[in-house]
Short mmCIF file of C-alpha atoms and ligand atoms in Angstrom, two decimals:
data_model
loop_
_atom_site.label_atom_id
_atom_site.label_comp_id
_atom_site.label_asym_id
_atom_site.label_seq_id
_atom_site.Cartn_x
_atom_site.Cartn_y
_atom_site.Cartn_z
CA UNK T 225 -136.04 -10.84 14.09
CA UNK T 226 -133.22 -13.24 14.61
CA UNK T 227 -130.74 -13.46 18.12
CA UNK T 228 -127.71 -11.61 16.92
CA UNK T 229 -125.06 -13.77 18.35
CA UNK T 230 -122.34 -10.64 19.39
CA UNK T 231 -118.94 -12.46 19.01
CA UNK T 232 -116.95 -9.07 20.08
CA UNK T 233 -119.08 -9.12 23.41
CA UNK T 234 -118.73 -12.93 23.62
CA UNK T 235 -114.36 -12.99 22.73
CA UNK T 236 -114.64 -10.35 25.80
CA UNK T 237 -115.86 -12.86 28.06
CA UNK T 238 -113.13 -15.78 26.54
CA UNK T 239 -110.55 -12.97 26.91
CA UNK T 240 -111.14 -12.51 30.25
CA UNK T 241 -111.22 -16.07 31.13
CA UNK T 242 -107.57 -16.46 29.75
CA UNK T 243 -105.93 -13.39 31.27
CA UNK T 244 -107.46 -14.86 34.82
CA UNK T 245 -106.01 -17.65 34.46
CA UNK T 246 -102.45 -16.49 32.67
CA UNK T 247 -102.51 -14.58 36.09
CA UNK T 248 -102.73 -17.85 37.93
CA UNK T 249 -99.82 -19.64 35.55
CA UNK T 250 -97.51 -16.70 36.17
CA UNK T 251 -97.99 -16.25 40.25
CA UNK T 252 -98.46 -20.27 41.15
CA UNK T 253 -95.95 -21.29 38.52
CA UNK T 254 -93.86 -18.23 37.22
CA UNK T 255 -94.42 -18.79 33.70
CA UNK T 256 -95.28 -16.41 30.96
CA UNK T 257 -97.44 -17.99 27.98
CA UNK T 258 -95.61 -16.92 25.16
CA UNK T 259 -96.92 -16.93 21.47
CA UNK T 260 -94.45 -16.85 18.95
CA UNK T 261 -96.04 -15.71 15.29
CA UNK T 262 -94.19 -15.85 11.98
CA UNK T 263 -95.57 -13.89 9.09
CA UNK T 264 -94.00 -14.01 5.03
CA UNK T 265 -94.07 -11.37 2.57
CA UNK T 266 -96.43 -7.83 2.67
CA UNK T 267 -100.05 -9.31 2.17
CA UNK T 268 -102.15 -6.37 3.91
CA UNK T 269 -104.72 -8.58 5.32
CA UNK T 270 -102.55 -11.33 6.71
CA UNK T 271 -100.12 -7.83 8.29
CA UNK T 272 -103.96 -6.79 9.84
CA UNK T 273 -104.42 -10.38 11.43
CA UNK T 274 -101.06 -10.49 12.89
CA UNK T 275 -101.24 -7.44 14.45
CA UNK T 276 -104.28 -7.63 16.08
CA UNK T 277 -103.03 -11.25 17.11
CA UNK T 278 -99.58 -9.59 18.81
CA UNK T 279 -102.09 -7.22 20.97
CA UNK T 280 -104.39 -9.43 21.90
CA UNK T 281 -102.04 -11.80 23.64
CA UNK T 282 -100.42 -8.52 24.86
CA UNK T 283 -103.51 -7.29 26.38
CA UNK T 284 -104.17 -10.70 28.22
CA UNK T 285 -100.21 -11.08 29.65
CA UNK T 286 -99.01 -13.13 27.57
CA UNK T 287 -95.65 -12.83 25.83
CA UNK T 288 -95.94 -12.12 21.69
CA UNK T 289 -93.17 -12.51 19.46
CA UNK T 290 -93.15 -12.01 16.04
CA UNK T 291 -90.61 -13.05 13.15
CA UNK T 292 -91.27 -10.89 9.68
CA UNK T 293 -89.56 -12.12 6.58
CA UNK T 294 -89.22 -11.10 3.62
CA UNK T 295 -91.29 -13.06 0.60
CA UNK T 296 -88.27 -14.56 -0.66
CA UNK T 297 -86.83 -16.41 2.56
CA UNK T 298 -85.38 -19.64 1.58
CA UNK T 299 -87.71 -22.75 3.11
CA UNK T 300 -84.75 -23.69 4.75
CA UNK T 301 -84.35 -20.34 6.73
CA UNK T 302 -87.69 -20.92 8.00
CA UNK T 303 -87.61 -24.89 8.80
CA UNK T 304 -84.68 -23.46 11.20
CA UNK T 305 -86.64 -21.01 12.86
CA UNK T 306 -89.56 -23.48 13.50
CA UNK T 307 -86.58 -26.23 15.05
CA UNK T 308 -85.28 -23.39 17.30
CA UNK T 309 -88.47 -22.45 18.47
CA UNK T 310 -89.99 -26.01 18.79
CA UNK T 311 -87.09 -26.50 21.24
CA UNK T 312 -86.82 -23.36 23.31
CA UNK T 313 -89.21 -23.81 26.50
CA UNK T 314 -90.22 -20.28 26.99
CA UNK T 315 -92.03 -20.74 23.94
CA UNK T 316 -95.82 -22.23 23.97
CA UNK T 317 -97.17 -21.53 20.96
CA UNK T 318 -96.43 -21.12 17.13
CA UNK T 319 -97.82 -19.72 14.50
CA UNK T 320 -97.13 -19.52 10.91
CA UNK T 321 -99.48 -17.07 9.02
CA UNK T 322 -100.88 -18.34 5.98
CA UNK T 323 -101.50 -18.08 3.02
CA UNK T 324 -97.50 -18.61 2.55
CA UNK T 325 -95.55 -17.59 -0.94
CA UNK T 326 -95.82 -20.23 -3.62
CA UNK T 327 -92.44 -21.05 -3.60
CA UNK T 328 -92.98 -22.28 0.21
CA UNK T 329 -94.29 -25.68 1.05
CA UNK T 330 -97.27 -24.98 3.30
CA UNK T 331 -97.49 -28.90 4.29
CA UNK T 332 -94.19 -28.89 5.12
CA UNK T 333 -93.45 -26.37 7.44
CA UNK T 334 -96.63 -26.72 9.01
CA UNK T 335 -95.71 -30.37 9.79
CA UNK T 336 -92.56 -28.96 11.14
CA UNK T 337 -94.30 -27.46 13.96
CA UNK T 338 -94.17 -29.34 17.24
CA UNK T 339 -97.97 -30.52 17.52
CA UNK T 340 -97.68 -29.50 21.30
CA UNK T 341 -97.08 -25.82 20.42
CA UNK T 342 -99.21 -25.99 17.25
CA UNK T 343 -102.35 -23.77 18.23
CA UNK T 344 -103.55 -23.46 15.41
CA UNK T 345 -104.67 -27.06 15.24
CA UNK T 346 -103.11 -27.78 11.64
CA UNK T 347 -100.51 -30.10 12.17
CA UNK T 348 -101.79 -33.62 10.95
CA UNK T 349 -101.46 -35.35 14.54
CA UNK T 350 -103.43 -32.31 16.19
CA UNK T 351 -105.74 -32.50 12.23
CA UNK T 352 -106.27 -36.45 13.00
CA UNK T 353 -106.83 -36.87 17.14
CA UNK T 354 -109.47 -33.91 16.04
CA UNK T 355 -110.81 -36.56 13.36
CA UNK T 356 -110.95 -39.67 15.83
CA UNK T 357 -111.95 -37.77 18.81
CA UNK T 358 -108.82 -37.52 20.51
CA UNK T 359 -107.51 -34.39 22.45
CA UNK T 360 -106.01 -31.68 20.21
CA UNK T 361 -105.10 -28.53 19.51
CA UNK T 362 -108.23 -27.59 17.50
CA UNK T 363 -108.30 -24.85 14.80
CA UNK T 364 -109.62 -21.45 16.28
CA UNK T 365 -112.35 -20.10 13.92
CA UNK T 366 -114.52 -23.34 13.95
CA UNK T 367 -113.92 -23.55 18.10
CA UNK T 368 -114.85 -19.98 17.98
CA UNK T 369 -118.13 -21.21 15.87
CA UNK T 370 -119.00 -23.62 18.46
CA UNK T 371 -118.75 -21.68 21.56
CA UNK T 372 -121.20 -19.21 19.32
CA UNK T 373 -123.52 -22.31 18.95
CA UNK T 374 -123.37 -23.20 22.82
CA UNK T 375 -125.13 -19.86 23.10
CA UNK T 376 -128.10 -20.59 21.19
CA UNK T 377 -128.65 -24.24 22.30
CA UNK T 378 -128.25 -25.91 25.63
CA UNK T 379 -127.65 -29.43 23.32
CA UNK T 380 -126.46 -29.73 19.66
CA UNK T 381 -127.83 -33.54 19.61
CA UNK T 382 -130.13 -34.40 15.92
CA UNK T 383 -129.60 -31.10 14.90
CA UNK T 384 -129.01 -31.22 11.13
CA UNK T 385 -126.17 -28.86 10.54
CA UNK T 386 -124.75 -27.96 6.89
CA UNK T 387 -120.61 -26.66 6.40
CA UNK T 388 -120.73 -24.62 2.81
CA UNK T 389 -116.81 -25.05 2.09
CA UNK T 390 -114.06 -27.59 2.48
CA UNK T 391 -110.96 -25.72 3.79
CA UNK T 392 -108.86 -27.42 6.40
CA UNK T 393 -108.76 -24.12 8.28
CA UNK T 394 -112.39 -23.70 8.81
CA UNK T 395 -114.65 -26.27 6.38
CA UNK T 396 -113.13 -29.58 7.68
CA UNK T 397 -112.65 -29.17 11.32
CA UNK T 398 -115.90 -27.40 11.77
CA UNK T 399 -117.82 -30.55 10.44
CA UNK T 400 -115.50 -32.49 12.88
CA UNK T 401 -116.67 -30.65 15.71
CA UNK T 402 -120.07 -30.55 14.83
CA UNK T 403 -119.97 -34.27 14.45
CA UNK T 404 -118.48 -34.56 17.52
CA UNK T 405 -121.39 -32.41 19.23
CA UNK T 406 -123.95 -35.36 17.95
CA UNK T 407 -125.16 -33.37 15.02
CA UNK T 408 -125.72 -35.00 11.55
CA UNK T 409 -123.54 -32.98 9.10
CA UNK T 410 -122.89 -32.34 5.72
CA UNK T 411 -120.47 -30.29 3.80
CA UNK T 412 -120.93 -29.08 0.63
CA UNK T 413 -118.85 -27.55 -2.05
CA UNK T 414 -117.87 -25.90 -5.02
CA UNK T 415 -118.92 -28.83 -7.01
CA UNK T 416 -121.77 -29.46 -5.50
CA UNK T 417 -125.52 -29.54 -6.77
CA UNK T 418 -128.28 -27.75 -5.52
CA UNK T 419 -126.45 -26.15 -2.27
CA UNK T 420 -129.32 -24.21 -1.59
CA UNK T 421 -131.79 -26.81 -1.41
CA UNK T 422 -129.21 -28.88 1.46
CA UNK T 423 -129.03 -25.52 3.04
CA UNK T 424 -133.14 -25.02 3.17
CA UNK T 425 -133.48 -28.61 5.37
CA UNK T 426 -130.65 -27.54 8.02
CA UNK T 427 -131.22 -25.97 11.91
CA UNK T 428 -127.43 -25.25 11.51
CA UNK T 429 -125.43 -23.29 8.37
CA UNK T 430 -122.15 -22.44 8.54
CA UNK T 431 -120.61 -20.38 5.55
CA UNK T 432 -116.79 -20.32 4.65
CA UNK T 433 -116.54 -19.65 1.28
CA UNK T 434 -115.42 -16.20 0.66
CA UNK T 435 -117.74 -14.97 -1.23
CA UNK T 436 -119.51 -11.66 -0.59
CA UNK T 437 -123.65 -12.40 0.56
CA UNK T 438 -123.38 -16.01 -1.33
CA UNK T 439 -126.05 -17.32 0.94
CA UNK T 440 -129.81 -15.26 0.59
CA UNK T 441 -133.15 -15.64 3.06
CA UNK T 442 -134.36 -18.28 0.37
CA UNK T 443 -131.49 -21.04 1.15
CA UNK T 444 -132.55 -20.56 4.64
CA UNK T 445 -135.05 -22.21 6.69
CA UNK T 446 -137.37 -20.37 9.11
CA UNK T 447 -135.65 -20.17 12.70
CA UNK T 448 -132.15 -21.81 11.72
CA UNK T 449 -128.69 -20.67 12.61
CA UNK T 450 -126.71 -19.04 10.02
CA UNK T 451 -122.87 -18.54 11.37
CA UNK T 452 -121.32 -16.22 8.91
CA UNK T 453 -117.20 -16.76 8.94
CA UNK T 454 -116.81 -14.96 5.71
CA UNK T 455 -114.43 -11.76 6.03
CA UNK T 456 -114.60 -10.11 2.59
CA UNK T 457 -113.32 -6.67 1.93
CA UNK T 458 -115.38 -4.89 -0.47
CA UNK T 459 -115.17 -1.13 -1.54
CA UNK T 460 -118.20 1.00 -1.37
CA UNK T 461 -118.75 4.65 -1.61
CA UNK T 462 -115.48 4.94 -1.58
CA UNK T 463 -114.62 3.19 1.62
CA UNK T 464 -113.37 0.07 2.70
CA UNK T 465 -115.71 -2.57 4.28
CA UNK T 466 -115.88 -5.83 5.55
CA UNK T 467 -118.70 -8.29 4.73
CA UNK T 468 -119.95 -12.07 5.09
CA UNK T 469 -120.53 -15.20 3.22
CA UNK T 470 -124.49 -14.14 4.47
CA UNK T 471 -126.35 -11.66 2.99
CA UNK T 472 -127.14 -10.19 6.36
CA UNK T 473 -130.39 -8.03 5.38
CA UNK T 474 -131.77 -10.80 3.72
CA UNK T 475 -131.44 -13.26 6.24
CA UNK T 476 -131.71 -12.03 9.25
CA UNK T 477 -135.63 -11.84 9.29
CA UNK T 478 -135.79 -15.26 8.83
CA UNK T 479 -133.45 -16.81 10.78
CA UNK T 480 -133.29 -17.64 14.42
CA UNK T 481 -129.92 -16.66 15.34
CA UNK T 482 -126.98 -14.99 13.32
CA UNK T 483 -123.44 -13.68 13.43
CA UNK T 484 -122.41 -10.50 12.44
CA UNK T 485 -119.62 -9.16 9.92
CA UNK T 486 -117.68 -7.52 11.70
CA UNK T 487 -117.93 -8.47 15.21
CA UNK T 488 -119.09 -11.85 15.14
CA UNK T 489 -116.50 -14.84 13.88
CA UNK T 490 -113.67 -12.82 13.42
CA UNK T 491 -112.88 -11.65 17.61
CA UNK T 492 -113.93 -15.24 18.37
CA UNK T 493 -111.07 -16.96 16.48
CA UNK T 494 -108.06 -14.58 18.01
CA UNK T 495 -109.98 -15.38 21.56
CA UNK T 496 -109.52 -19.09 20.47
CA UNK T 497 -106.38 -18.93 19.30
CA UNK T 498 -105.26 -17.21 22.95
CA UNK T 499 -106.97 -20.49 24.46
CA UNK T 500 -105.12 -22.55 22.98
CA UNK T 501 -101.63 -21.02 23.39
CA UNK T 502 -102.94 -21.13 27.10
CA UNK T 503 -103.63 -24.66 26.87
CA UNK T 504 -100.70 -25.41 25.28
CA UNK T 505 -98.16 -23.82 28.01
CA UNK T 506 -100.74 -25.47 30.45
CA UNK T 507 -99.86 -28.65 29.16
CA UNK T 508 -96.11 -28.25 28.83
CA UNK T 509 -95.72 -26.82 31.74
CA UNK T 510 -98.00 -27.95 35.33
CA UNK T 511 -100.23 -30.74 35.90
CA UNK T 512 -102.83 -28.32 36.25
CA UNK T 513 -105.75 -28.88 33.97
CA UNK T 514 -107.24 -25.74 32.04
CA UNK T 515 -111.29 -25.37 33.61
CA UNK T 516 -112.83 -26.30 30.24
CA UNK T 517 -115.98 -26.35 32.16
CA UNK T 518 -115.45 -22.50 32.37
CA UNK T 519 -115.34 -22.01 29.10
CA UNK T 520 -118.22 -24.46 27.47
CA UNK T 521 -119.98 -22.81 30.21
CA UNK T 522 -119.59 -19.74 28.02
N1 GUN S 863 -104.94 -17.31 7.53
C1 GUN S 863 -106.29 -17.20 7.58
N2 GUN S 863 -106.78 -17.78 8.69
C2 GUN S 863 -105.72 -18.27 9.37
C3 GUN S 863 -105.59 -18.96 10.60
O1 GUN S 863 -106.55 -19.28 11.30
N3 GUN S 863 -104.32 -19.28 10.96
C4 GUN S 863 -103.24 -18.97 10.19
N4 GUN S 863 -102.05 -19.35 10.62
N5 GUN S 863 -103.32 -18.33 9.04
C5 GUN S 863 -104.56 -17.97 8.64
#
């Protein structure tokens, strides 16, 4: 029987952390972390994920704003929105929902983002100080992966850890923090060989891929960590669900340690994502540092 690592239980905890100390910025410095969030077109999921974004940061005193547009705003329209915002103070954090419309230039307007008030960690200087071990602004789900890791071992050192997927939302920086924790990683991808049989030598896999129970008990070695940040919606018996990368059944016998879907990735990365807009208006704004000890202490 593997540790269930509960993510809802442990966002609680981040949550908590961030409204303390919000409570701090606003009575020591009067200011009000605000977390501005831009979202394009109808997509359901991406309406879901803003939404439950807006009452997070609600919920721990921050300020949320949110700019809808329709799916046919000009790029223009929007490059002027991310200028005003980049230069109004009150603001500390922005965020542009993706995926984005075809006709928009996702590289574009994400580089158009301040990388001070980028917190979601994809603007190329926050996407490169990550790389070289710089401080940054570091994307939310694979932050939210590590702090899951911190709770099953005390060091990450040797550990051989294994990224299945390449995205630069979750594949990329998650092998850059893994790195960074000492462990010897490798990513592998849609055109690679044999992913299974890099899978079976890791203590660490990590599976982005959307697709629905991709990785079974055989890929798996006895006792590893399997951190599932798939979020697929499937339909059965006529109801809506939500499932992993992992087949969960299947692996959770053998492995050591394992997140849920739902309730394991998925409240970690909006708990990030409220850390770093609290970084960021800690940064702009007093020469107090954030306690990071409190929170790798997590
Ligand atoms: N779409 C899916 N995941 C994310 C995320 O972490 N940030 C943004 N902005 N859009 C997303």
């Amino acid at each position: 029987m593997a540790q269930i690592i509960d993510g809802k239980l442990l966002s609680i905890q981040v949550l908590e952390q961030v409204a303390h100390e919000v409570d701090i910025l606003k009575a020591e410095c009067g200011i009000v972390p605000a977390l501005a969030v831009i979202l394009v077109g109808d997509d359901p999921a991406s309406q879901v994920y803003v939404r439950n974004k807006a009452k997070r940061a609600t919920e721990v005193g921050m300020l949320s704003l949110e700019y809808r547009f329709d799916a046919d705003i000009a790029q223009v329209k929007l490059n002027r929105l991310i200028r005003e915002l980049n230069s109004d103070p009150t603001v500390h954090g922005i965020l542009v929902q993706l995926p984005l419309p075809d006709h928009l230039n996702e590289d574009e307007i994400i580089s158009a983002i301040a990388p001070s008030k980028d917190v979601d960690g994809f603007h190329p200087q926050n996407v490169g100080a990550l790389a070289s071990g710089q401080p940054a602004l570091v994307p939310c789900t694979p932050q939210g992966c590590m702090i899951m890791l911190r709770k099953v071992y005390a060091d990450l050192s040797g550990k051989s850890a294994v990224v299945i997927g390449r995205s630069n939302i979750v594949g990329k920086p998650m092998a850059a923090l893994l790195l960074q924790a000492n462990c010897t990683v490798t990513i592998v991808h849609s055109h690679t060989a044999n992913i299974e049989d890099f899978c079976r030598q890791a203590d660490i896999v990590v599976a982005a891929v959307g697709r629905v129970g991709l990785v079974k008990s055989s890929w798996i070695k006895p006792g590893a960590t399997v951190i599932d940040v798939g979020i697929n919606e499937i339909h059965e018996e006529g109801r809506r669900k939500l499932r992993g990368d992992v087949d969960f059944q299947d692996v959770e016998p053998i492995a050591g340690a394992i997140t849920p879907v739902p309730g394991g990735v998925g409240p970690m990365t909006i708990a990030c994502l409220l850390l770093n807009t609290l970084k960021a208006a800690k940064k702009k704004n007093t020469s107090l540092k954030l306690d990071d000890m409190a929170f790798e202490a997590m």
